[in-house]
Amino acid sequence: FDYQELELVLCGVPSIDVDDWKAHTQVSDELPEELLGWFWETVEAFTDEERARLLQFTTGSSRVPVQGFKALTSYDGRICHFTLKAVTFPDNAYPRAHTCFNRIDLPVYKTKKELEDVLSLVINMEVTGFTDE
């Protein structure tokens, strides 16, 4: 390995291929198609840095594995695809990430603007941590 190959193996791919992300995403049956479309439109409109922050929020890592999204793993090293799950939360609730399982619990927002606003807020906050909810 040269130093650049070693960096890829250790750190992952620096850019995020949204088509690969979509292809290797599991979606809960409850997630409305319209909300799924808004989610991907929002991700596609994000800058590379914003996509990396969303990935960090969801998986704990801002980089994609060298083999792409098909190689995302859970906390125990097993393959664990990115997952979008619809949940019933009160109005104006924020998405919740489960980094051990690469999953976002996504409230069913009524408009694309509402989804864009909360995703932008979540990825730009500097807060990390755990709760026991």
Tab-separated table of C-alpha atoms in Angstrom:
chain	number	residue	atom	x	y	z
A	1	PHE	CA	0.000	0.000	0.000
A	2	ASP	CA	1.046	3.565	-0.552
A	3	TYR	CA	-0.129	6.215	1.931
A	4	GLN	CA	-3.191	7.163	-0.172
A	5	GLU	CA	-4.405	3.561	-0.419
A	6	LEU	CA	-3.871	3.097	3.304
A	7	GLU	CA	-5.923	6.236	4.008
A	8	LEU	CA	-8.800	4.832	1.916
A	9	VAL	CA	-8.729	1.512	3.738
A	10	LEU	CA	-8.590	3.135	7.168
A	11	CYS	CA	-10.803	6.170	6.607
A	12	GLY	CA	-13.112	5.276	3.723
A	13	VAL	CA	-14.087	7.173	0.609
A	14	PRO	CA	-14.075	10.994	0.977
A	15	SER	CA	-16.980	11.683	-1.415
A	16	ILE	CA	-20.487	10.263	-1.149
A	17	ASP	CA	-22.231	8.644	-4.111
A	18	VAL	CA	-25.940	9.288	-3.521
A	19	ASP	CA	-26.982	6.644	-6.084
A	20	ASP	CA	-24.949	4.028	-4.185
A	21	TRP	CA	-26.470	5.274	-0.929
A	22	LYS	CA	-30.002	4.879	-2.324
A	23	ALA	CA	-29.254	1.442	-3.767
A	24	HIS	CA	-28.124	0.119	-0.391
A	25	THR	CA	-30.772	1.677	1.841
A	26	GLN	CA	-33.495	-0.262	3.602
A	27	VAL	CA	-36.801	1.572	3.979
A	28	SER	CA	-39.549	0.679	6.443
A	29	ASP	CA	-42.912	-0.158	4.909
A	30	GLU	CA	-44.529	2.664	6.896
A	31	LEU	CA	-42.419	5.392	5.261
A	32	PRO	CA	-44.604	7.270	2.749
A	33	GLU	CA	-43.195	7.354	-0.798
A	34	GLU	CA	-43.550	11.132	-0.862
A	35	LEU	CA	-41.405	11.500	2.279
A	36	LEU	CA	-38.809	9.106	0.853
A	37	GLY	CA	-38.656	11.214	-2.319
A	38	TRP	CA	-38.254	14.414	-0.301
A	39	PHE	CA	-35.488	12.812	1.753
A	40	TRP	CA	-33.432	11.854	-1.314
A	41	GLU	CA	-34.094	15.200	-3.046
A	42	THR	CA	-32.796	16.928	0.077
A	43	VAL	CA	-29.719	14.695	0.278
A	44	GLU	CA	-28.987	15.284	-3.421
A	45	ALA	CA	-29.229	19.060	-2.883
A	46	PHE	CA	-26.806	18.929	0.053
A	47	THR	CA	-23.154	19.805	-0.432
A	48	ASP	CA	-20.583	17.029	0.031
A	49	GLU	CA	-19.899	18.340	3.533
A	50	GLU	CA	-23.598	18.288	4.453
A	51	ARG	CA	-23.941	14.723	3.159
A	52	ALA	CA	-20.927	13.734	5.245
A	53	ARG	CA	-22.534	15.318	8.312
A	54	LEU	CA	-25.788	13.444	7.709
A	55	LEU	CA	-23.837	10.216	7.365
A	56	GLN	CA	-21.950	11.060	10.589
A	57	PHE	CA	-25.254	11.730	12.370
A	58	THR	CA	-26.633	8.369	11.267
A	59	THR	CA	-23.651	6.027	11.334
A	60	GLY	CA	-21.051	7.691	13.525
A	61	SER	CA	-18.692	8.041	10.545
A	62	SER	CA	-18.528	10.779	7.933
A	63	ARG	CA	-16.902	8.459	5.393
A	64	VAL	CA	-18.240	5.625	3.258
A	65	PRO	CA	-16.371	2.295	3.369
A	66	VAL	CA	-14.054	1.635	0.416
A	67	GLN	CA	-16.544	-0.950	-0.937
A	68	GLY	CA	-19.388	1.584	-0.761
A	69	PHE	CA	-22.637	1.596	1.176
A	70	LYS	CA	-23.070	-2.153	0.765
A	71	ALA	CA	-20.198	-2.527	3.254
A	72	LEU	CA	-21.623	-0.387	6.091
A	73	THR	CA	-21.294	-2.267	9.354
A	74	SER	CA	-22.959	-2.150	12.744
A	75	TYR	CA	-21.238	-1.751	16.087
A	76	ASP	CA	-20.263	-5.439	16.069
A	77	GLY	CA	-18.766	-5.498	12.577
A	78	ARG	CA	-21.680	-7.193	10.798
A	79	ILE	CA	-23.032	-5.716	7.556
A	80	CYS	CA	-25.801	-3.305	8.499
A	81	HIS	CA	-27.337	-1.207	5.730
A	82	PHE	CA	-28.420	2.405	6.117
A	83	THR	CA	-32.072	2.327	7.188
A	84	LEU	CA	-34.892	4.873	7.086
A	85	LYS	CA	-37.752	4.131	9.443
A	86	ALA	CA	-40.979	6.113	9.730
A	87	VAL	CA	-42.013	6.828	13.299
A	88	THR	CA	-44.875	8.575	15.006
A	89	PHE	CA	-43.524	11.560	16.906
A	90	PRO	CA	-45.256	14.773	17.940
A	91	ASP	CA	-45.319	17.626	15.424
A	92	ASN	CA	-41.994	19.443	15.047
A	93	ALA	CA	-40.015	16.458	16.349
A	94	TYR	CA	-36.491	15.850	15.129
A	95	PRO	CA	-35.184	12.681	13.515
A	96	ARG	CA	-33.402	10.269	15.836
A	97	ALA	CA	-30.283	8.419	14.824
A	98	HIS	CA	-29.264	4.963	15.981
A	99	THR	CA	-25.584	4.887	15.057
A	100	CYS	CA	-25.129	1.294	16.226
A	101	PHE	CA	-27.609	0.218	13.550
A	102	ASN	CA	-27.102	2.927	10.860
A	103	ARG	CA	-30.739	3.947	11.193
A	104	ILE	CA	-32.693	7.193	11.179
A	105	ASP	CA	-36.121	7.261	12.788
A	106	LEU	CA	-37.825	9.848	10.627
A	107	PRO	CA	-41.031	11.560	11.724
A	108	VAL	CA	-43.627	11.770	8.966
A	109	TYR	CA	-43.281	15.429	8.022
A	110	LYS	CA	-46.116	17.152	6.201
A	111	THR	CA	-43.958	19.191	3.802
A	112	LYS	CA	-40.596	18.942	2.087
A	113	LYS	CA	-39.617	22.294	3.606
A	114	GLU	CA	-40.210	20.963	7.112
A	115	LEU	CA	-37.978	17.941	6.363
A	116	GLU	CA	-35.262	20.151	4.839
A	117	ASP	CA	-35.317	22.462	7.847
A	118	VAL	CA	-34.980	19.721	10.462
A	119	LEU	CA	-32.289	17.829	8.530
A	120	SER	CA	-30.292	21.037	8.102
A	121	LEU	CA	-30.630	21.824	11.783
A	122	VAL	CA	-29.648	18.315	12.869
A	123	ILE	CA	-26.542	18.131	10.689
A	124	ASN	CA	-25.361	21.589	11.708
A	125	MET	CA	-25.697	21.088	15.457
A	126	GLU	CA	-22.499	20.313	17.306
A	127	VAL	CA	-24.248	18.113	19.840
A	128	THR	CA	-23.444	14.439	20.243
A	129	GLY	CA	-24.246	11.958	22.932
A	130	PHE	CA	-26.523	9.242	24.163
A	131	THR	CA	-29.911	9.047	25.798
A	132	ASP	CA	-31.686	6.185	27.464
A	133	GLU	CA	-35.053	6.846	25.820
